[in-house]
Short mmCIF file of C-alpha atoms in Angstrom, two decimals:
data_model
loop_
_atom_site.label_atom_id
_atom_site.label_comp_id
_atom_site.label_asym_id
_atom_site.label_seq_id
_atom_site.Cartn_x
_atom_site.Cartn_y
_atom_site.Cartn_z
CA THR A 4 99.13 106.98 95.16
CA GLN A 5 99.27 103.52 94.05
CA LEU A 6 103.09 102.07 94.56
CA LEU A 7 102.29 99.75 91.31
CA GLU A 8 100.74 101.24 88.49
CA GLN A 9 99.37 99.06 85.87
CA SER A 10 98.24 99.90 82.38
CA PRO A 11 95.82 99.73 80.68
CA GLN A 12 92.78 99.46 83.56
CA PHE A 13 90.81 97.42 80.64
CA LEU A 14 91.34 95.85 77.41
CA SER A 15 88.43 94.10 75.15
CA ILE A 16 90.03 92.56 72.18
CA GLN A 17 89.27 89.98 69.49
CA GLU A 18 90.42 86.16 69.71
CA GLY A 19 93.89 85.72 68.04
CA GLU A 20 94.87 89.59 68.74
CA ASN A 21 98.22 90.32 70.76
CA LEU A 22 98.01 92.24 73.50
CA THR A 23 100.96 93.87 76.49
CA VAL A 24 100.22 94.58 80.12
CA TYR A 25 102.55 97.03 81.98
CA CYS A 26 103.27 97.45 85.56
CA ASN A 27 105.45 100.34 86.75
CA SER A 28 106.69 101.48 89.74
CA SER A 29 109.28 104.51 90.88
CA SER A 30 110.43 102.17 93.37
CA VAL A 31 112.80 99.25 92.96
CA PHE A 32 111.49 95.75 93.91
CA SER A 33 113.53 92.76 94.73
CA SER A 34 110.98 90.53 92.64
CA LEU A 35 107.69 90.96 90.98
CA GLN A 36 104.88 88.73 90.60
CA TRP A 37 101.92 88.20 88.16
CA TYR A 38 98.43 86.94 89.14
CA ARG A 39 95.49 85.98 87.14
CA GLN A 40 92.17 86.19 88.77
CA GLU A 41 88.81 84.98 87.71
CA PRO A 42 85.24 86.23 88.90
CA GLY A 43 84.71 85.06 92.15
CA GLU A 44 88.10 83.23 92.68
CA GLY A 45 91.44 84.14 94.55
CA PRO A 46 94.19 85.05 92.22
CA VAL A 47 96.36 82.48 91.15
CA LEU A 48 100.15 82.91 90.61
CA LEU A 49 101.53 83.00 86.94
CA VAL A 50 104.94 84.05 87.25
CA THR A 51 107.62 85.51 89.70
CA VAL A 52 110.52 87.65 88.09
CA VAL A 53 113.63 88.16 90.26
CA THR A 54 116.48 89.28 87.67
CA GLY A 55 116.60 92.46 86.13
CA GLY A 56 115.86 91.98 82.53
CA GLU A 57 114.79 88.24 82.91
CA VAL A 58 112.37 87.24 80.47
CA LYS A 59 110.06 84.06 81.15
CA LYS A 60 107.71 82.52 78.91
CA LEU A 61 104.59 80.51 80.16
CA LYS A 62 102.97 79.13 76.65
CA ARG A 63 101.58 82.40 74.99
CA LEU A 64 102.37 84.26 77.92
CA THR A 65 105.88 86.26 77.95
CA PHE A 66 106.87 88.07 81.13
CA GLN A 67 109.61 90.91 81.52
CA PHE A 68 111.45 92.40 84.08
CA GLY A 69 112.60 95.60 83.71
CA ASP A 70 116.32 96.43 83.92
CA ALA A 71 116.06 98.50 86.86
CA ARG A 72 113.66 96.27 88.81
CA LYS A 73 111.06 98.95 88.67
CA ASP A 74 108.62 97.75 85.96
CA SER A 75 107.54 94.74 84.55
CA SER A 76 105.48 93.62 81.66
CA LEU A 77 103.08 90.74 80.16
CA HIS A 78 102.73 89.78 76.55
CA ILE A 79 99.75 87.53 75.25
CA THR A 80 100.29 86.53 71.92
CA ALA A 81 97.22 85.18 70.20
CA ALA A 82 94.73 85.69 72.96
CA GLN A 83 92.15 83.36 73.73
CA PRO A 84 88.77 83.61 75.28
CA GLY A 85 90.36 81.77 78.04
CA ASP A 86 92.80 84.27 78.86
CA THR A 87 89.79 86.57 80.11
CA GLY A 88 90.34 87.81 83.75
CA LEU A 89 92.00 90.36 85.84
CA TYR A 90 95.69 90.15 85.66
CA LEU A 91 97.41 91.55 88.73
CA CYS A 92 101.10 92.47 89.51
CA ALA A 93 102.40 92.38 92.94
CA GLY A 94 105.62 92.87 94.85
CA LYS A 95 106.82 92.73 98.46
CA ARG A 96 107.13 95.96 100.50
CA GLY A 97 107.60 96.97 104.03
CA GLU A 98 110.46 96.49 106.89
CA TYR A 99 110.96 92.88 106.21
CA GLY A 100 109.58 92.42 102.72
CA ASN A 101 106.95 90.47 103.81
CA LYS A 102 103.88 92.92 102.89
CA LEU A 103 102.68 91.69 99.17
CA VAL A 104 100.88 94.70 97.61
CA PHE A 105 99.17 94.47 94.31
CA GLY A 106 98.94 97.12 91.36
CA ALA A 107 95.27 98.04 90.38
CA GLY A 108 95.07 95.43 87.89
CA THR A 109 93.90 95.19 84.04
CA ILE A 110 90.63 93.78 83.60
CA LEU A 111 91.14 91.74 80.21
CA ARG A 112 88.41 90.57 77.74
CA VAL A 113 88.84 88.52 75.09
CA LYS A 114 85.88 88.04 72.46
CA SER A 115 85.31 84.85 70.22
CA ASP B 4 93.45 69.58 97.41
CA ALA B 5 92.26 72.80 98.80
CA MET B 6 95.28 74.26 100.63
CA VAL B 7 93.68 77.91 101.93
CA ILE B 8 90.32 77.41 102.83
CA GLN B 9 87.53 80.27 103.49
CA ASN B 10 84.59 79.82 105.40
CA PRO B 11 81.82 80.55 104.22
CA ARG B 12 82.35 81.49 100.64
CA TYR B 13 79.23 83.67 100.91
CA GLN B 14 78.24 85.94 104.01
CA VAL B 15 75.31 88.16 104.46
CA THR B 16 75.25 90.36 107.56
CA GLN B 17 73.27 93.10 108.62
CA PHE B 18 74.17 96.56 109.16
CA GLY B 19 76.21 96.84 112.24
CA LYS B 20 75.95 93.25 113.29
CA PRO B 21 79.43 91.61 114.06
CA VAL B 22 80.80 89.30 111.60
CA THR B 23 83.53 86.75 111.61
CA LEU B 24 85.16 85.15 108.20
CA SER B 25 87.66 82.39 109.10
CA CYS B 26 90.78 81.12 106.93
CA SER B 27 92.38 77.72 107.52
CA GLN B 28 95.52 76.44 105.55
CA THR B 29 97.36 73.01 105.28
CA LEU B 30 100.68 74.57 104.08
CA ASN B 31 102.09 75.25 107.52
CA HIS B 32 103.10 78.68 106.09
CA ASN B 33 104.41 81.50 108.38
CA VAL B 34 102.63 84.16 106.79
CA MET B 35 98.63 85.07 106.34
CA TYR B 36 97.55 87.90 104.84
CA TRP B 37 93.91 89.31 104.60
CA TYR B 38 93.01 91.43 101.60
CA GLN B 39 89.63 93.53 100.92
CA GLN B 40 88.77 93.44 97.45
CA LYS B 41 85.86 95.53 95.73
CA SER B 42 84.39 94.89 92.33
CA SER B 43 87.00 94.57 89.62
CA GLN B 44 89.57 96.46 91.73
CA ALA B 45 93.23 95.33 93.12
CA PRO B 46 93.17 93.18 96.39
CA LYS B 47 93.60 95.80 99.31
CA LEU B 48 96.09 94.54 102.15
CA LEU B 49 94.40 95.05 105.48
CA PHE B 50 96.95 93.29 108.00
CA HIS B 51 99.06 90.29 107.84
CA TYR B 52 100.70 87.99 110.59
CA TYR B 53 104.15 86.62 110.62
CA ASP B 54 103.87 83.50 112.83
CA LYS B 55 102.15 85.18 115.60
CA ASP B 56 103.63 88.91 115.05
CA PHE B 57 100.36 90.79 113.65
CA ASN B 58 101.08 93.83 111.40
CA ASN B 59 98.14 96.10 110.81
CA GLU B 60 98.26 98.69 107.91
CA ALA B 61 97.77 102.32 108.50
CA ASP B 62 94.90 102.78 106.94
CA THR B 63 92.73 99.62 107.95
CA PRO B 64 89.95 100.68 109.72
CA ASP B 65 89.42 99.77 113.52
CA ASN B 66 86.24 98.41 112.74
CA PHE B 67 88.53 95.28 111.26
CA GLN B 68 90.50 93.01 113.65
CA SER B 69 92.14 90.15 113.50
CA ARG B 70 93.23 86.88 115.42
CA ARG B 71 95.31 84.08 114.70
CA PRO B 72 95.17 81.34 117.30
CA ASN B 73 97.41 79.02 115.79
CA THR B 74 99.57 78.53 112.34
CA SER B 75 96.65 76.86 110.65
CA PHE B 76 93.90 79.47 111.39
CA CYS B 77 93.03 82.84 111.15
CA PHE B 78 90.21 85.27 111.54
CA LEU B 79 88.82 88.38 110.22
CA ASP B 80 86.48 90.26 112.51
CA ILE B 81 84.31 92.97 111.52
CA ARG B 82 83.05 94.84 114.55
CA SER B 83 80.07 96.72 113.00
CA PRO B 84 79.87 96.33 109.40
CA GLY B 85 78.69 99.13 107.38
CA LEU B 86 77.39 99.10 103.63
CA GLY B 87 80.92 100.24 102.63
CA ASP B 88 82.46 96.81 103.99
CA ALA B 89 80.40 94.81 101.33
CA ALA B 90 83.42 93.35 99.25
CA MET B 91 85.15 90.19 98.57
CA TYR B 92 87.52 89.09 101.45
CA LEU B 93 90.81 87.10 100.54
CA CYS B 94 93.02 85.20 102.74
CA ALA B 95 96.25 84.18 101.60
CA THR B 96 99.48 82.64 103.12
CA SER B 97 102.98 82.81 101.89
CA ARG B 98 106.00 80.19 103.44
CA ASP B 99 108.62 83.00 104.22
CA ARG B 100 108.35 86.63 104.90
CA THR B 101 111.31 87.52 102.52
CA GLY B 102 112.09 86.55 99.21
CA PRO B 103 110.04 86.15 96.03
CA THR B 104 107.85 83.28 97.52
CA GLU B 105 104.40 82.58 96.07
CA ALA B 106 101.35 83.66 97.91
CA PHE B 107 98.44 81.04 97.78
CA PHE B 108 94.81 82.47 97.83
CA GLY B 109 91.78 80.98 99.36
CA GLN B 110 88.59 81.19 97.07
CA GLY B 111 87.52 84.30 99.20
CA THR B 112 84.59 85.24 101.18
CA ARG B 113 81.90 87.57 99.57
CA LEU B 114 80.72 89.58 102.32
CA THR B 115 77.03 91.28 102.01
CA VAL B 116 75.47 93.87 104.36
CA VAL B 117 72.20 94.70 104.68
#
């Protein structure tokens, strides 16, 4: 069982469309992170959300942390082909909170 | 400037032949992680170090071992690679063991087993 569930698993949209990716868990996280990974490269951090209900914006990307700190969403406005990639949510678990675990990821393909 | 460097980028090994992947960091971070990632899947944590304290995931096969001789370097040893071990192996570092600290990833090593 995945600790962090992401949906959808795969998304193919046209340039200019909006989309939302979800990350859900039955566990409370002190923080969640979103990473983006391009083929053949390592993941790169986009944002960290810490406070329940927090909303952060990064250009056309909007991230939200659920009030109960069990879920998060990533919304992209007017998607562009350069947004294509694997989007991963991640949270820290373990006795010392130092095990970074990932959701299964959402593969986004934006067609021009 | 690269901060987490993995070598080699591509590694081809024979079935059953031991192979070592390396990772170095210039960030002086305490935590180092090794992940296995198969095609279009999420990275799967194999083990991590907090300083010299080694933490193995319960479902990491015994075939996978790791060494961290100093803060800067960490190695992943696969003692007898099988075809199912072909994957991208990612090394990552994090400054602290707690808190919302960012993980910095290397570019990965793509392992092929023939």
